[in-house]
Structures are given as structure tokens and as C-alpha cells.
Amino acid sequence: MAGNFLLTLLRKGAGVLASTPGELPAEIDDPEPVSALKRMDAVAASSTDGPRSSLMLRATRYAVLLPLVYRIGVLPIAWVWLVAAHGFVLSATVVAWVGVLANLTALVWVLRVPDRSGRTTGLLLAADLVFAVAAGVAVSATAPAELYWAAAWVPFLNLTATVGLWTMCRGVPAGLALVVLGVPFQVGSLALGGQLSMWVPPLVSGTGTMLVAVVTAAGTLVLLGVATRLALAIGMRLGVAGERARTERALHDTVLQALEAMAMHRGGDPAAELDRVRAQARAQAAELRRGLGTPGGGGQGLAGELTGLATEMAREGLRAQLALSDLADDTLTEARRAAVRDAAREALRNTLKHAGTREVVMRLAEHEGGIAVVIRDHGVGYDEDARPAGFGVSSSMKARLTEAGGWCRIDSKPGHGTRVTLWVPR
């Protein structure tokens, strides 16, 4: 069964192994050492205040599906064996196929209906236990004496799945409690079926089988917790690395580039130079505000972004001639628009620093089912094969476009200028 308490099941199951403090979030790490039994009990705690993680939700659903799939596969096999090898028993037939239909319904419910409060899950667990008890009683009371042992396997297999399901949803103590209560239930079923004269062997084997169900369910929880813990740890490391790369790109494309532009001495009137530095500082402040998600961005589509970028570069001394096609660039997502804008800024600044020219043409057009920005200058150019890999091209321009699902291509030859093509899908 699924419910919000199962999120806590996985969250605390992820803490089965010890961890280094600070490696994972505080709500995943164990605050203090506890006994193994308490750990296993905590794995299936019914608290509903855990984090609502889609990863954890899917993982717990898959785990709880195991007892349901077990019944769907085993009950028909047991029924076919009963009918083919021994004979037809009506009560065992009803138990087998009602159980299959009920578990198919539960399987669909688990996958499609999130039980955030956990109340429905609790009711279904109770109903499942009642059905398991009623099935055992019905088969014991109605099966012919000569078919009792064969027919009793159908409700017993259903009961073992119930034990596993309660262990996963309510913890190991709940599973062990069902095993203990199963002892008098099995004795009563044997008495009801007229088989009490040889009750010890079936009682020992039946109790042992239910204990195996508890151990299997507990082991599944442990493995699920460990796997989720590893997935979270790997995801966090990748997230930290990705965030660091984005921060480095932002610093390179804003603060570092602005400081380098400010440091370029062009001679002339000191007052004009001071005005230029102030204008660049204002432009970078606006860009930082936009990057931090505060007011100050354009919001007019990619064409508007490029127009603002051309104005910004004009203050730094680069004249960008715009050729904007009549296309619906507002269909781009914010992430793709930002990737193209920031990569274009890096390309224009490279032109300003390295091309030996103060003029560039920037064209926006449809290309291969997406939108392309082509930046062309007639500067000194360079040999692409001889150019050492730099942060601006590989980590800023190409990486930005790759993350947005696009690409960046640079064509340059010494003495023939440089053309940069930035493309993203719609």
C-alpha cells in the first residue's frame, strides 16, 4: 500500500547505515545510535511529516508492490496445482481468484493514487488482514478432509504476503506480532479442518515460513534504504558540482569580464573614462540582479534580450549591428533564453578583447527547427586547432548551450574573422 507514511519509511530506511556527519541532510542522518530492532522499526514508521520527495515516493511504491506481485503470481499457481493434482475446492478457488483481483486493484491504486494522509492505506491493511483470516477459516471449514492439506496452501500463501505487507508498512514489530498471533490461528485452523492430531509439523513449518516473510520484507527495506541513500549522495555531489560550475560561469561572465573591461585603458578624457566605468558597473549590477531572480530583467523575449545586450556592449565600446528575423522567439523557455543571451555576451566580449575590431554583426533566425544566434566579426581571427582551451569557450559558451539542449559552433581562420553560432531547440 502507498501513503505518506511510506515516505518516512524510506527516509529513515536510508539511515540504516552509519554516515559521516554533513554528508547528507540532517533529516536523513540518525541523530544518535539506536538498537537494530529500533532501526528496523523506524524504517516503517507511520509519521507523515517526512519530505515529499518524488524519488522516495516512487521507491517506496515499488517496494510495497512486492507482496502484491507475489500474490498475483503465486495464488494462481497454487490453485492450478490444487485442481490438477488433487481436485477442485470451491472455497480455495474463491480465495485464489478474489485475492488476485483484489491485489491487481491494489497494485493499480498504489501506482496511481497517492494517499497523503495514510488513512486509506491503514484501512486497506486492516481489510487485507481480515481477508487473510477469513480465507483461512473458510478453507479449513469447507475443504474435504482428503484435500485439506493441498487446499490450505492457497490461504496460507496469501497469509505470508500479509505478514510481509504489514512488516513493510508498519515495521518489524508488527510483522513479528502477526507471526505470534499466527500460532493460535494455525492451531485453530487445524482443529477446524479436523487435522489437530498432527499439529506440530505444520505449525513449525508455517511459523518458520512467516518468519522468512518478515526477514525478506525487512531485508527489502534495508536494501531500499541503502540504495536510496547512495542515490541521494550521488545526486547531491552532482548537484554541488553543477552548482559550482554555474557559479563559476556567472562570475566569469559578469564580475570578471566587467573588471577586465574597466581595466582597459583607452586614453582620452578622464571624466569620460569615469562615466564609462560607471555605466559598466550599472550594467553589471542589473545583470547580477537578474541572475539572482530580483527585478531588473528584460522579459521581452530573446530579441529584446539581444537588443539590451547590444546596448550594454556599446557602453563598453563594441558596436553590434542587429539583424532580427520576424520569428516567435518568445516560445523559448527562460533557461534556454538565458543560455543563449549569456553565451552571446561571452562571444561579444571575446570579440572586444581579442578580435582587434570594434564592430560585429549579430543575427537572430530560424535554424533546424530551433532558434540560432549568429555572431560574425571581421577581426584578426585565429587558428582553432592551435588555440588552447579556454574557460570562456568551453565552460561558458559551449557548456551553457549543452545544458539547455543546444550547441555552440565556432568557425575562425587567421585574417578572416570569427563566426559563432549559438543554437537551441524551441
C-alpha positions as a printed Julia matrix, in Angstrom:
426×3 Matrix{Float64}:
   0.0     0.0     0.0
   1.1     3.58   -0.53
   0.72    6.51    1.79
   2.61    9.48    3.01
   3.92    7.5     5.98
   5.78    5.36    3.42
   7.87    8.41    2.55
   9.08    8.39    6.12
   9.64    4.64    5.81
  12.17    5.24    3.04
  13.61    8.39    4.61
  14.5     6.52    7.77
  15.36    3.37    5.88
  18.08    5.42    4.2
  19.64    5.83    7.62
  20.2     2.11    8.23
  23.91    2.51    7.55
  26.06    4.94    9.51
  27.13    8.09    7.7
  29.65   10.85    8.04
  28.03   13.95    9.58
  27.36   16.56    6.92
  27.39   14.08    4.06
  23.61   14.01    3.83
  20.8    16.3     5.05
  20.11   16.3     8.77
  16.73   14.63    8.39
  18.39   11.58    6.83
  21.23   11.13    9.28
  20.5     9.28   12.54
  20.77   11.7    15.48
  22.08    9.05   17.88
  22.92    5.34   17.95
  19.91    3.04   18.42
  19.42   -0.69   18.59
  19.0    -2.74   15.43
  15.37   -3.52   16.28
  14.57    0.16   16.79
  16.26    0.97   13.49
  14.1    -1.56   11.67
  11.02   -0.26   13.43
  11.92    3.29   12.42
  12.2     2.2     8.81
   8.45    1.68    8.63
   7.35    4.47   10.99
   3.94    5.88   10.19
   4.78    9.54   10.66
   3.55   11.82    7.88
   5.99   14.7     8.29
   8.75   13.38    6.03
   9.95   15.17    2.92
   7.72   14.81   -0.12
  10.39   13.56   -2.49
   9.26   12.09   -5.81
  12.3     9.8    -5.79
  11.38    8.43   -2.36
   7.71    8.14   -3.29
   8.47    6.03   -6.35
  10.97    3.87   -4.46
   8.58    3.11   -1.61
   5.78    2.3    -4.0
   7.97   -0.18   -5.83
   8.9    -1.84   -2.53
   5.31   -2.18   -1.34
   4.35   -3.67   -4.68
   6.45   -6.79   -3.95
   3.86   -8.57   -1.72
   1.11   -7.66   -4.18
   3.0    -9.03   -7.18
   3.92  -12.11   -5.13
   0.25  -12.9    -4.57
  -0.73  -12.2    -8.18
   1.89  -14.7    -9.32
   1.69  -17.37   -6.61
  -2.05  -17.72   -5.93
  -2.96  -18.83   -9.48
  -0.06  -21.29   -9.49
  -1.18  -22.79   -6.17
  -4.78  -23.06   -7.42
  -3.75  -24.75  -10.69
  -1.61  -27.22   -8.74
  -4.52  -27.93   -6.38
  -7.03  -28.58   -9.19
  -4.65  -30.51  -11.43
  -3.06  -32.73   -8.79
  -5.8   -33.16   -6.19
  -9.2   -31.78   -7.13
 -11.49  -28.77   -7.17
 -12.22  -26.97   -3.87
 -14.72  -24.12   -4.14
 -13.54  -22.12   -1.11
  -9.88  -22.3    -2.21
 -10.9   -21.24   -5.72
 -12.77  -18.19   -4.38
  -9.84  -17.24   -2.15
  -7.33  -17.56   -5.0
  -9.17  -15.5    -7.61
 -10.68  -12.92   -5.29
  -7.17  -12.45   -3.93
  -5.74  -11.99   -7.43
  -8.38   -9.43   -8.38
  -8.02   -7.56   -5.09
  -4.24   -7.38   -5.45
  -4.46   -6.22   -9.07
  -6.75   -3.43   -7.89
  -4.38   -2.57   -5.05
  -1.43   -2.54   -7.46
  -3.16   -0.01   -9.72
  -4.18    2.07   -6.7
  -0.64    2.19   -5.34
   0.75    3.39   -8.67
  -1.92    5.97   -9.45
  -3.44    7.29   -6.23
  -1.12    8.94   -3.66
  -2.55    8.51   -0.14
  -1.13   11.63    1.51
  -2.91   11.2     4.84
  -2.27    7.45    5.18
  -5.84    6.77    6.36
  -6.86    4.81    3.28
  -3.67    2.78    3.48
  -4.41    1.86    7.09
  -7.94    0.76    6.19
  -6.67   -1.35    3.31
  -4.08   -3.01    5.54
  -6.81   -3.89    8.04
  -9.07   -5.19    5.26
  -6.2    -7.28    3.91
  -5.64   -8.87    7.32
  -9.36   -9.59    7.75
  -9.49  -11.24    4.32
  -6.43  -13.38    5.12
  -8.02  -14.63    8.36
 -11.42  -15.19    6.75
  -9.82  -17.08    3.86
  -8.01  -19.44    6.23
 -11.14  -20.09    8.25
 -13.31  -20.64    5.15
 -10.96  -23.16    3.55
 -10.41  -25.03    6.83
 -14.15  -25.27    7.45
 -15.24  -26.31    3.94
 -12.37  -28.28    2.35
 -12.84  -32.07    2.28
 -10.56  -33.9     4.72
  -8.69  -35.68    1.94
  -7.99  -32.33    0.19
  -7.33  -30.23    3.27
  -3.52  -30.09    3.11
  -3.46  -29.21   -0.57
  -6.28  -26.65   -0.31
  -4.8   -25.0     2.8
  -1.76  -23.85    0.8
  -3.83  -21.22   -1.04
  -4.9   -19.17    2.04
  -1.54  -19.79    3.73
   0.41  -18.27    0.82
  -1.94  -15.3     0.96
  -1.27  -15.01    4.71
   2.53  -14.93    4.23
   2.12  -11.98    1.86
   0.0   -10.24    4.51
   2.82  -10.67    7.03
   5.31   -9.19    4.55
   3.0    -6.3     3.73
   2.47   -5.37    7.39
   6.21   -5.6     8.0
   6.89   -3.12    5.21
   4.11   -0.72    6.16
   4.09   -0.96    9.97
   7.55   -2.18   10.84
   9.26   -5.36   12.01
   7.43   -5.46   15.39
   4.1    -5.52   13.55
   5.3    -8.39   11.37
   6.56  -10.33   14.37
   3.26   -9.72   16.16
   1.41  -11.3    13.25
   3.75  -14.29   13.39
   2.99  -14.75   17.12
  -0.76  -14.35   16.58
  -0.48  -16.77   13.7
   0.41  -19.61   16.07
  -3.06  -19.93   17.68
  -4.66  -19.13   14.33
  -2.91  -22.07   12.69
  -3.82  -24.38   15.57
  -7.46  -23.27   15.31
  -7.47  -23.8    11.54
  -6.09  -27.34   12.01
  -8.77  -28.07   14.6
 -11.47  -26.67   12.32
 -10.26  -28.88    9.49
 -10.07  -31.98   11.68
  -6.26  -32.22   11.47
  -5.33  -31.38   15.07
  -3.85  -34.84   15.69
  -0.67  -33.87   13.82
  -0.44  -30.15   14.54
   3.29  -29.83   15.44
   4.97  -30.27   11.98
   2.6   -27.9    10.1
   2.77  -25.37   12.93
   6.58  -25.34   12.91
   6.8   -25.1     9.11
   4.06  -22.46    8.89
   5.58  -20.28   11.61
   9.02  -20.62   10.02
   7.63  -19.57    6.64
   6.04  -16.44    8.14
   9.33  -15.58    9.85
  11.02  -15.85    6.46
   8.42  -13.38    5.12
   9.32  -10.94    7.92
  13.05  -11.27    7.24
  12.53  -10.86    3.49
  10.43   -7.72    3.94
  12.94   -6.27    6.43
  15.82   -7.04    4.08
  13.95   -5.32    1.25
  13.57   -2.22    3.41
  17.27   -2.23    4.28
  18.33   -2.61    0.64
  15.87    0.05   -0.41
  17.2     2.43    2.22
  20.82    1.8     1.26
  20.07    2.24   -2.46
  18.19    5.47   -1.83
  20.98    6.73    0.4
  23.52    6.12   -2.35
  21.28    7.76   -4.94
  20.82   10.82   -2.73
  24.54   11.05   -2.0
  25.46   10.8    -5.69
  22.75   13.28   -6.63
  23.96   15.75   -4.02
  27.55   15.5    -5.22
  26.48   16.02   -8.82
  24.28   18.93   -7.75
  27.14   20.57   -5.85
  29.45   20.15   -8.85
  26.83   21.54  -11.21
  26.08   24.5    -8.96
  29.78   25.25   -8.64
  30.16   25.22  -12.43
  27.2    27.57  -12.82
  28.6    29.91  -10.18
  32.0    29.97  -11.88
  30.35   30.75  -15.2
  28.3    33.54  -13.66
  31.39   35.09  -12.05
  33.37   34.74  -15.27
  30.64   36.25  -17.44
  29.77   39.14  -15.11
  32.21   40.27  -12.44
  35.44   39.1   -14.08
  34.55   40.35  -17.53
  33.38   43.68  -16.14
  36.59   44.16  -14.16
  38.69   43.37  -17.23
  36.67   45.8   -19.33
  37.02   48.5   -16.7
  40.77   47.91  -16.57
  41.17   48.5   -20.32
  42.7    51.98  -20.66
  41.65   53.8   -23.79
  43.09   57.22  -23.11
  41.1    60.39  -23.62
  39.14   62.45  -21.17
  39.34   61.06  -17.59
  35.76   62.16  -16.96
  34.58   60.17  -19.99
  36.51   57.15  -18.75
  34.89   57.5   -15.34
  31.45   57.67  -16.97
  32.27   54.53  -18.96
  33.29   52.63  -15.82
  30.15   53.76  -14.02
  27.95   52.67  -16.92
  29.59   49.27  -16.97
  29.12   48.94  -13.21
  25.41   49.78  -13.55
  25.02   47.24  -16.35
  26.69   44.53  -14.29
  24.57   45.36  -11.25
  21.44   44.95  -13.38
  22.76   41.65  -14.72
  23.51   40.35  -11.24
  20.03   41.31  -10.06
  18.55   39.42  -12.97
  20.7    36.38  -12.2
  19.6    36.47   -8.56
  15.96   36.48   -9.59
  15.25   40.04   -8.49
  13.6    42.71  -10.64
  15.69   44.23  -13.36
  15.45   41.79  -16.26
  14.04   42.4   -19.68
  11.26   39.82  -20.09
  10.71   40.76  -23.81
  11.83   37.54  -25.46
  15.21   36.72  -26.94
  15.08   39.62  -29.4
  14.63   42.03  -26.52
  17.43   40.35  -24.6
  19.8    40.71  -27.56
  18.82   44.35  -28.04
  19.65   45.05  -24.42
  22.89   43.13  -24.81
  23.87   45.25  -27.82
  23.22   48.39  -25.77
  25.31   47.02  -22.93
  28.24   46.22  -25.25
  28.0    49.64  -26.88
  28.8    51.17  -23.5
  31.94   49.02  -23.44
  32.99   50.19  -26.91
  31.71   47.4   -29.2
  29.2    48.34  -31.9
  26.85   45.39  -32.51
  24.66   45.55  -35.6
  21.45   43.57  -35.08
  19.59   41.61  -37.77
  16.44   40.27  -36.12
  14.14   38.0   -38.13
  10.39   38.1   -37.62
  10.0    34.94  -35.56
   8.25   33.92  -32.37
  11.29   33.66  -30.11
   9.06   34.15  -27.05
   8.32   30.41  -27.21
  11.76   29.71  -25.73
  11.91   28.76  -22.09
  13.61   31.12  -19.67
  16.52   28.67  -19.24
  17.21   28.47  -22.98
  16.81   32.2   -23.48
  19.25   32.89  -20.65
  21.73   30.34  -22.05
  21.74   32.0   -25.49
  21.93   35.51  -24.03
  24.85   34.72  -21.71
  26.74   32.76  -24.36
  26.24   35.65  -26.79
  27.58   38.08  -24.19
  30.7    35.94  -23.78
  31.19   35.8   -27.56
  30.86   39.59  -27.87
  33.33   40.18  -25.07
  35.79   37.81  -26.68
  35.42   39.88  -29.85
  36.07   43.06  -27.88
  39.18   41.63  -26.21
  40.75   39.52  -28.95
  39.37   40.27  -32.42
  41.01   43.65  -32.97
  37.76   45.15  -34.2
  35.02   47.26  -32.65
  32.22   46.1   -34.92
  30.23   42.89  -35.02
  27.03   41.64  -36.66
  24.54   39.67  -34.57
  21.73   37.84  -36.4
  18.7    36.02  -34.94
  17.0    33.48  -37.22
  15.22   30.13  -37.51
  17.57   27.19  -37.97
  16.98   23.41  -38.0
  13.69   23.62  -36.14
  15.15   25.85  -33.42
  16.48   29.36  -32.97
  20.02   30.37  -33.77
  22.05   33.48  -32.99
  24.98   34.04  -35.33
  27.69   36.48  -34.24
  30.12   37.49  -37.01
  33.13   39.76  -36.89
  35.83   40.59  -39.43
  38.68   40.75  -36.97
  42.02   39.01  -36.9
  40.55   35.56  -36.35
  42.58   32.64  -35.04
  43.55   29.05  -35.71
  41.01   26.87  -33.91
  43.38   23.9   -33.74
  46.19   25.98  -32.21
  44.01   27.82  -29.7
  44.37   26.5   -26.15
  41.11   25.53  -24.47
  39.85   28.48  -22.51
  37.2    28.79  -19.83
  35.09   31.23  -21.84
  34.6    28.97  -24.86
  34.42   25.5   -23.31
  32.89   26.12  -19.89
  30.84   29.24  -20.52
  29.59   29.22  -24.08
  29.52   25.54  -25.04
  28.55   24.26  -21.6
  25.66   26.71  -21.3
  24.18   25.7   -24.64
  24.71   21.98  -24.0
  22.84   22.19  -20.68
  19.95   23.89  -22.48
  19.8    21.15  -25.12
  21.56   23.17  -27.84
  25.06   23.6   -29.23
  27.73   26.18  -29.96
  29.9    26.14  -33.08
  32.86   28.46  -33.71
  34.38   28.96  -37.16
  37.51   31.1   -37.4
  40.59   31.48  -39.57
  43.54   33.85  -39.17
  42.82   37.03  -41.09
  39.22   36.04  -41.9
  37.42   36.87  -38.67
  35.26   34.65  -36.5
  31.69   33.36  -36.68
  29.96   31.98  -33.61
  26.68   30.09  -33.99
  24.51   29.52  -30.91
  21.51   27.2   -31.34
  18.76   25.98  -29.03
  15.59   23.99  -29.79
  12.19   25.54  -29.31
